[in-house]
Amino acid sequence: MDTHLTFDVITLFPALLEGVVDQSIIGRAVGNGKIGVGLHNLRDWADGPHKMTDDRPFGGGAGMVLKPEPLFKAIEKFRSETTTVVYMSPDGENLTTSLARELAQEKHLVIVSGHYEGIDQRVRDQIVDREVSIGDYVLTNGTLAAGVLIDAVSRFVPGVLGKEESLEQDAFSDNLLGHPQYTRPAEFRGMKVPDVLLSGHHESISDWRQQRRKDKTSHLRPELLSTN
Ligand code: ADE
């Protein structure tokens, strides 16, 4: 199988991502070997009768912190020279189209998702290569963020999207939002599909779509145009 990119996710809640991995376009890409996804429970690397993965923060304060030993062991189990270790955190660089495209060039991503108040800083200092945020808000744990990263990155792995799901006219390609879409019927409750889309003239359709993308972007997200 010519798997281009493999993800190994280390999390306390692997079941949260089972649907991501076996449904829809990502499920198909896993099925036909374009990407690989391993879901691993951090608890499997925890020692002691209680398999503790977290402990109280030194210095006091609310919440619990994920301990370094199980995280180091788990990451070291999967890491090789071609691995990039990514920690999902609201402190990280923002996930954008360009970051997703860049990570899609990698061979192997180990994704660490934290929980509670985060993870021991020594893990971040020593063994994490990059930190990625999916937006300026805090999730109860990073596992859903890991699912978002897998989805956004996989779209840029060759062969993951079929021809009918091409990247070209997508929102954010060329820093423009997507164009409006219509399907049958051509008239619904008195609302008509724009004539040009029924015309069969590919060039006029393409011009119309590009113009709608520009109009929509300058109306809804003008700041995207200035970064063009
Ligand atoms: N973990 C908690 N909040 C997060 C966010 N916004 N992005 C990535 N990981 C997170």
Coordinates of C-alpha atoms and ligand atoms in Angstrom, one line a residue:
M1 CA 0.0 0.0 0.0
D2 CA 1.3 3.4 -0.8
T3 CA 0.3 5.2 2.4
H4 CA 1.6 8.8 2.1
L5 CA 1.0 9.9 5.6
T6 CA 0.5 8.1 8.9
F7 CA -1.0 9.7 12.0
D8 CA -0.6 8.1 15.5
V9 CA -2.8 9.8 18.1
I10 CA -2.0 9.5 21.7
T11 CA -5.0 10.3 23.8
L12 CA -7.0 9.3 26.9
F13 CA -10.1 9.1 24.7
P14 CA -9.4 7.2 21.5
A15 CA -13.1 6.3 21.1
L16 CA -13.8 10.0 20.4
L17 CA -11.9 9.6 17.0
E18 CA -13.2 6.2 15.9
G19 CA -16.0 7.9 13.8
V20 CA -13.5 10.3 12.2
V21 CA -11.3 7.3 11.1
D22 CA -14.0 5.0 9.7
Q23 CA -16.5 7.4 8.1
S24 CA -16.8 9.5 5.0
I25 CA -13.8 10.7 3.0
I26 CA -11.3 10.1 5.8
G27 CA -12.7 6.6 6.3
R28 CA -12.3 5.9 2.6
A29 CA -8.7 7.2 2.6
V30 CA -7.9 4.9 5.5
G31 CA -9.6 2.0 3.7
N32 CA -7.7 2.4 0.5
G33 CA -4.4 3.1 2.3
K34 CA -3.8 6.7 1.3
I35 CA -3.4 7.6 5.0
G36 CA -2.9 5.5 8.1
V37 CA -4.4 6.4 11.5
G38 CA -3.5 4.7 14.8
L39 CA -5.5 5.6 17.9
H40 CA -3.6 4.8 21.1
N41 CA -4.7 5.0 24.7
L42 CA -2.2 6.9 26.9
R43 CA -3.3 4.7 29.8
D44 CA -1.5 1.7 28.2
W45 CA 1.8 3.4 29.1
A46 CA 0.9 4.2 32.7
D47 CA 2.5 2.3 35.5
G48 CA 1.2 1.2 38.9
P49 CA -2.0 -0.5 40.1
H50 CA -4.1 2.6 39.3
K51 CA -2.5 3.3 35.9
M52 CA -2.3 7.0 36.8
T53 CA -1.8 9.3 33.9
D54 CA -2.2 12.6 35.7
D55 CA -1.2 14.3 39.0
R56 CA -1.5 17.5 40.9
P57 CA 0.4 20.5 39.6
F58 CA 3.6 21.5 41.6
G59 CA 3.0 24.9 43.1
G60 CA -0.7 24.2 43.6
G61 CA -3.7 25.3 41.6
A62 CA -6.8 23.7 40.2
G63 CA -6.9 20.7 37.9
M64 CA -4.5 18.0 37.0
V65 CA -1.5 17.7 34.7
L66 CA -0.6 14.8 32.5
K67 CA 2.5 13.1 33.9
P68 CA 5.7 13.0 31.8
E69 CA 6.6 9.3 32.1
P70 CA 3.6 7.8 30.2
L71 CA 3.8 10.5 27.5
F72 CA 7.5 10.0 26.9
K73 CA 7.1 6.3 26.7
A74 CA 4.1 6.4 24.3
I75 CA 5.8 9.0 22.0
E76 CA 9.1 7.1 22.0
K77 CA 7.3 3.9 21.0
F78 CA 6.1 5.5 17.8
R79 CA 8.8 8.1 17.0
S80 CA 11.4 7.5 14.3
E81 CA 13.7 9.9 12.3
T82 CA 10.9 10.9 10.0
T83 CA 8.3 11.7 12.7
T84 CA 7.0 15.1 13.6
V85 CA 5.5 15.2 17.1
V86 CA 2.6 17.6 17.3
Y87 CA 0.9 18.7 20.6
M88 CA -2.6 20.0 20.3
S89 CA -2.8 23.2 22.4
P90 CA -4.5 26.6 22.4
D91 CA -1.0 28.0 22.7
G92 CA 0.1 26.6 19.4
E93 CA 0.3 28.1 15.9
N94 CA -3.1 28.5 14.3
L95 CA -4.3 25.8 12.0
T96 CA -4.7 27.4 8.5
T97 CA -4.8 26.1 5.0
S98 CA -1.1 26.7 4.6
L99 CA -0.2 24.8 7.8
A100 CA -2.5 21.9 6.8
R101 CA -0.8 21.8 3.3
E102 CA 2.7 21.9 5.0
L103 CA 1.9 19.0 7.4
A104 CA 0.5 16.9 4.5
Q105 CA 4.1 16.7 3.2
E106 CA 5.2 14.8 6.3
K107 CA 5.5 11.0 6.4
H108 CA 4.5 10.5 10.0
L109 CA 2.8 12.7 12.6
V110 CA 2.5 11.6 16.2
I111 CA -0.3 13.8 17.6
V112 CA -0.5 14.2 21.4
S113 CA -3.8 15.4 22.8
G114 CA -3.8 16.8 26.3
H115 CA -6.5 16.9 28.9
Y116 CA -7.2 18.7 32.2
E117 CA -4.9 21.6 32.7
G118 CA -2.4 20.4 30.1
I119 CA 0.7 18.3 30.1
D120 CA 4.0 18.5 31.9
Q121 CA 6.1 21.2 30.4
R122 CA 9.1 18.9 30.0
V123 CA 7.3 16.9 27.4
R124 CA 6.7 20.1 25.4
D125 CA 10.3 21.2 25.8
Q126 CA 12.0 17.9 25.0
I127 CA 10.0 15.8 22.7
V128 CA 7.3 17.9 21.0
D129 CA 8.3 19.4 17.7
R130 CA 5.3 21.6 17.0
E131 CA 2.2 22.9 18.8
V132 CA -1.0 23.5 16.9
S133 CA -4.2 25.3 17.9
I134 CA -7.5 24.9 16.1
G135 CA -8.7 28.3 17.3
D136 CA -8.8 30.8 20.1
Y137 CA -11.1 28.9 22.5
V138 CA -10.4 26.1 24.9
L139 CA -11.7 22.6 24.4
T140 CA -12.2 20.2 27.3
N141 CA -9.5 18.0 25.7
G142 CA -7.3 18.1 22.6
T143 CA -8.7 14.9 21.1
L144 CA -11.4 16.6 19.0
A145 CA -8.7 19.1 17.9
A146 CA -6.6 16.1 16.8
G147 CA -9.6 14.9 14.7
V148 CA -9.9 18.3 13.1
L149 CA -6.1 18.3 12.3
I150 CA -6.3 14.8 10.8
D151 CA -9.2 15.9 8.6
A152 CA -7.8 19.2 7.4
V153 CA -4.3 17.7 6.7
S154 CA -5.6 14.6 5.0
R155 CA -7.4 16.6 2.3
F156 CA -4.0 17.7 1.0
V157 CA -2.6 14.1 0.8
P158 CA -2.5 13.0 -2.8
G159 CA -5.4 10.7 -3.7
V160 CA -7.4 11.4 -0.6
L161 CA -9.9 13.6 -2.4
G162 CA -11.6 12.1 -5.5
K163 CA -11.9 14.2 -8.7
E164 CA -15.4 15.2 -7.6
E165 CA -14.0 16.6 -4.4
S166 CA -11.2 18.7 -5.9
L167 CA -9.4 21.3 -3.8
E168 CA -9.4 24.0 -6.5
Q169 CA -12.6 25.8 -5.9
D170 CA -12.6 25.3 -2.2
A171 CA -13.0 28.0 0.4
F172 CA -9.6 29.4 1.2
S173 CA -7.9 28.2 -2.0
D174 CA -6.4 31.5 -3.4
N175 CA -7.5 33.1 -0.1
L176 CA -11.1 33.3 -1.3
L177 CA -14.2 31.8 0.1
G178 CA -16.2 29.2 -1.9
H179 CA -18.8 30.0 -4.5
P180 CA -22.5 29.3 -4.0
Q181 CA -23.7 25.8 -5.0
Y182 CA -27.1 24.7 -6.4
T183 CA -28.6 21.4 -7.3
R184 CA -31.9 20.2 -8.7
P185 CA -34.6 21.4 -8.8
A186 CA -33.9 24.5 -11.0
E187 CA -36.8 26.2 -9.2
F188 CA -37.7 25.6 -5.6
R189 CA -40.6 27.5 -3.9
G190 CA -40.2 30.3 -6.5
M191 CA -36.4 30.6 -5.9
K192 CA -34.5 30.1 -9.2
V193 CA -31.0 28.9 -9.8
P194 CA -29.0 31.6 -11.6
D195 CA -29.4 31.2 -15.4
V196 CA -25.7 31.1 -16.1
L197 CA -25.4 27.8 -14.2
L198 CA -28.0 26.2 -16.6
S199 CA -26.4 27.7 -19.7
G200 CA -23.8 25.0 -20.3
H201 CA -21.1 27.7 -21.0
H202 CA -18.2 26.5 -19.0
E203 CA -16.3 29.8 -19.3
S204 CA -19.2 31.9 -18.2
I205 CA -19.9 29.6 -15.3
S206 CA -16.2 29.7 -14.3
D207 CA -16.2 33.6 -14.5
W208 CA -19.5 33.8 -12.5
R209 CA -18.1 31.5 -9.8
Q210 CA -14.9 33.4 -9.5
Q211 CA -16.8 36.7 -9.3
R212 CA -19.1 35.3 -6.6
R213 CA -16.0 34.1 -4.6
K214 CA -14.5 37.6 -4.7
D215 CA -17.8 39.4 -3.8
K216 CA -18.5 37.0 -1.0
T217 CA -15.0 37.3 0.4
S218 CA -14.9 41.1 0.3
H219 CA -18.3 41.2 2.0
L220 CA -17.7 38.5 4.7
R221 CA -13.9 38.3 5.1
P222 CA -12.3 41.4 3.6
E223 CA -9.1 40.7 5.6
L224 CA -8.4 37.7 3.5
L225 CA -8.1 39.8 0.3
S226 CA -5.3 41.9 1.8
T227 CA -3.2 38.8 2.4
N228 CA -3.4 37.8 -1.3
Ligands
ADE1 N1 -6.9 21.8 23.4 C1 -7.7 22.5 24.0 N2 -8.1 23.6 23.3 C2 -7.5 23.5 22.1 C3 -7.5 24.3 20.9 N3 -8.2 25.4 20.8 N4 -6.7 23.9 19.9 C4 -6.0 22.7 20.0 N5 -5.9 22.0 21.1 C5 -6.7 22.3 22.1

